[in-house]
Amino acid sequence: MSRKKQIKNNRRDSRKPLYKQVAYAAIVLLLLIGTIVLSIVIDKSSPVFTLSIESDLTDNAAKQLCQMIEEKTYIGDVKYLTKEDVLEQESDKLGFNPAEGLGMNPYLPLIDIRLKTKYVVPDSFPSVEADLMSLPMVTEVTPPDNFQTMQEDMENLRTRVLFLRGLALVLGILLIWMSVSIMKKRKMSNS
């Protein structure tokens, strides 16, 4: 074999592991990005609970109550709905305005809360509910209609995220191991 062909083959052989490194690095990066996006989706898909509050609560008192609720470690998001907001939502659902037929707004103000993902498990809900019921002016805590299936779905998603993180960790370790072994081979061939 001529010297030029040998040099050309050596260059080609030295590039092959580099392509593998780049491919593994891309896979690890995509897995990490995927787990981050999936974690965000899980947080945004947390169920919304409704807190019924006393009807004579003023807007200022309701805002103070919302601030008290936001300080809780298990709360992800809080939204205060006035009687008019609730009427508008229900009118959209029903297709007509119930206040027109009754001559008054039949709805009470509400507070919608979204729990942090790690608290949407069957074991933690009773303690969360008891803590929220201990707040002044809260009369009832209502979970969403499909709360049980939501809990199961969120648990499945959390399991998938953990699996993907584990896979990304294994691939990352493999990538580092490959990089180190390639560097060792290059040092040996240069010596």
Coordinates of C-alpha atoms in Angstrom, one line a residue:
M1 CA 0.0 0.0 0.0
S2 CA 1.3 3.4 -0.9
R3 CA 2.1 6.0 1.7
K4 CA -0.6 8.3 0.6
K5 CA -3.3 5.6 0.8
Q6 CA -2.1 4.7 4.3
I7 CA -2.3 8.3 5.5
K8 CA -5.7 8.7 3.9
N9 CA -7.0 5.5 5.7
N10 CA -5.5 6.6 9.0
R11 CA -7.4 9.9 8.7
R12 CA -10.6 8.1 7.9
D13 CA -10.2 5.7 10.8
S14 CA -9.5 8.6 13.2
R15 CA -12.7 10.4 12.2
K16 CA -15.0 7.4 12.9
P17 CA -15.0 7.6 16.7
L18 CA -15.5 11.4 16.5
Y19 CA -18.8 10.9 14.6
K20 CA -19.9 8.4 17.3
Q21 CA -19.1 11.0 19.9
V22 CA -21.1 13.7 18.2
A23 CA -24.1 11.3 17.7
Y24 CA -24.0 10.3 21.4
A25 CA -23.7 13.9 22.5
A26 CA -26.7 14.8 20.3
I27 CA -28.8 11.9 21.8
V28 CA -27.9 12.9 25.4
L29 CA -28.7 16.6 24.7
L30 CA -32.0 15.7 23.1
L31 CA -32.9 13.4 26.0
L32 CA -32.1 16.2 28.5
I33 CA -34.1 18.7 26.6
G34 CA -37.0 16.2 26.4
T35 CA -37.0 15.6 30.1
I36 CA -37.0 19.4 30.8
V37 CA -39.9 20.0 28.4
L38 CA -41.8 17.0 29.9
S39 CA -41.2 18.3 33.4
I40 CA -42.7 21.7 32.4
V41 CA -45.7 20.0 30.7
I42 CA -46.3 18.0 33.9
D43 CA -46.2 21.2 36.0
K44 CA -48.7 23.0 33.7
S45 CA -51.0 20.0 33.6
S46 CA -51.5 19.8 37.4
P47 CA -55.2 19.7 38.3
V48 CA -57.1 22.9 39.3
F49 CA -58.8 22.8 42.6
T50 CA -61.6 25.2 43.5
L51 CA -61.9 26.9 46.9
S52 CA -65.3 28.2 47.8
I53 CA -65.2 31.3 49.9
E54 CA -67.7 33.2 51.9
S55 CA -70.0 35.5 49.7
D56 CA -69.5 38.6 51.8
L57 CA -65.7 38.6 51.3
T58 CA -64.5 41.9 49.9
D59 CA -62.1 42.0 47.0
N60 CA -59.3 43.3 49.2
A61 CA -59.9 40.5 51.7
A62 CA -60.0 38.0 48.9
K63 CA -56.6 39.3 47.6
Q64 CA -55.1 39.0 51.0
L65 CA -56.5 35.4 51.3
C66 CA -54.9 34.7 47.9
Q67 CA -51.5 35.9 49.2
M68 CA -51.9 33.7 52.2
I69 CA -52.6 30.7 49.9
E70 CA -49.6 31.6 47.6
E71 CA -47.3 31.3 50.6
K72 CA -48.1 27.7 51.0
T73 CA -45.3 25.3 49.9
Y74 CA -47.6 23.1 47.9
I75 CA -49.2 25.9 45.8
G76 CA -48.2 26.4 42.2
D77 CA -50.7 29.0 41.0
V78 CA -53.6 31.0 42.5
K79 CA -56.4 32.8 40.6
Y80 CA -59.2 34.8 42.2
L81 CA -62.5 34.7 40.4
T82 CA -65.1 37.4 41.3
K83 CA -68.8 36.6 41.1
E84 CA -68.9 38.2 37.7
D85 CA -65.9 36.1 36.4
V86 CA -67.7 32.9 37.6
L87 CA -71.0 34.1 36.0
E88 CA -69.1 34.7 32.7
Q89 CA -67.5 31.2 32.8
E90 CA -70.8 29.5 33.6
S91 CA -72.6 31.4 30.9
D92 CA -70.0 30.3 28.4
K93 CA -70.5 26.6 29.5
L94 CA -74.3 26.8 29.6
G95 CA -74.8 28.9 26.4
F96 CA -77.0 31.4 28.2
N97 CA -76.7 33.9 31.1
P98 CA -78.5 32.5 34.2
A99 CA -78.5 36.0 35.8
E100 CA -80.9 37.3 33.1
G101 CA -83.6 34.8 34.0
L102 CA -83.1 35.1 37.8
G103 CA -82.5 38.9 37.9
M104 CA -79.4 38.4 40.0
N105 CA -76.0 36.7 39.9
P106 CA -76.5 33.3 41.6
Y107 CA -72.8 32.5 41.8
L108 CA -70.3 33.1 44.6
P109 CA -66.6 34.2 44.2
L110 CA -64.1 31.4 43.9
I111 CA -60.4 30.8 44.1
D112 CA -58.8 28.4 41.7
I113 CA -55.5 26.9 42.8
R114 CA -53.0 24.6 41.0
L115 CA -50.9 22.4 43.3
K116 CA -47.2 21.7 42.6
T117 CA -46.8 18.4 40.8
K118 CA -45.2 16.5 43.7
Y119 CA -48.3 17.2 45.9
V120 CA -50.7 15.7 43.4
V121 CA -50.7 12.3 45.0
P122 CA -53.4 10.5 46.9
D123 CA -51.5 10.5 50.2
S124 CA -50.9 14.3 50.3
F125 CA -54.4 15.6 49.3
P126 CA -56.1 15.1 52.7
S127 CA -53.5 17.1 54.5
V128 CA -53.5 19.8 51.8
E129 CA -57.3 19.9 52.0
A130 CA -57.2 20.2 55.8
D131 CA -54.7 23.0 55.7
L132 CA -56.7 24.9 53.1
M133 CA -59.9 24.5 55.1
S134 CA -58.2 26.0 58.2
L135 CA -57.8 29.3 56.3
P136 CA -60.3 32.0 57.2
M137 CA -63.3 32.4 54.9
V138 CA -62.7 29.1 53.0
T139 CA -65.9 27.1 53.1
E140 CA -65.0 24.2 50.7
V141 CA -62.2 22.6 48.7
T142 CA -63.3 20.9 45.5
P143 CA -61.0 18.7 43.5
P144 CA -61.6 18.4 39.7
D145 CA -64.1 15.8 38.6
N146 CA -61.5 13.4 37.2
F147 CA -59.0 13.9 40.0
Q148 CA -58.3 10.1 40.4
T149 CA -57.4 9.5 36.8
M150 CA -55.3 12.8 36.7
Q151 CA -53.3 11.5 39.7
E152 CA -52.6 8.2 37.8
D153 CA -51.7 10.0 34.6
M154 CA -49.3 12.4 36.4
E155 CA -47.7 9.4 38.2
N156 CA -47.1 7.7 34.8
L157 CA -45.6 10.9 33.4
R158 CA -43.3 11.3 36.4
T159 CA -42.1 7.7 35.9
R160 CA -41.4 8.4 32.3
V161 CA -39.4 11.5 33.2
L162 CA -37.3 9.5 35.7
F163 CA -36.7 6.8 33.1
L164 CA -35.6 9.4 30.5
R165 CA -33.3 11.1 33.0
G166 CA -31.7 7.7 33.9
L167 CA -31.2 6.9 30.2
A168 CA -29.6 10.3 29.6
L169 CA -27.3 9.7 32.6
V170 CA -26.3 6.3 31.3
L171 CA -25.7 7.7 27.8
G172 CA -23.7 10.6 29.3
I173 CA -21.5 8.2 31.1
L174 CA -21.0 6.2 28.0
L175 CA -20.1 9.4 26.1
I176 CA -17.5 10.4 28.6
W177 CA -16.1 6.8 28.6
M178 CA -15.9 6.9 24.8
S179 CA -14.2 10.3 24.8
V180 CA -11.6 9.2 27.4
S181 CA -10.8 5.9 25.5
I182 CA -10.5 7.8 22.2
M183 CA -8.1 10.3 23.7
K184 CA -6.0 7.4 25.2
K185 CA -5.9 5.8 21.7
R186 CA -4.8 9.0 20.1
K187 CA -2.1 9.6 22.7
M188 CA -0.8 6.0 22.1
S189 CA -0.8 6.4 18.3
N190 CA 1.0 9.8 18.5
S191 CA 3.7 8.3 20.7

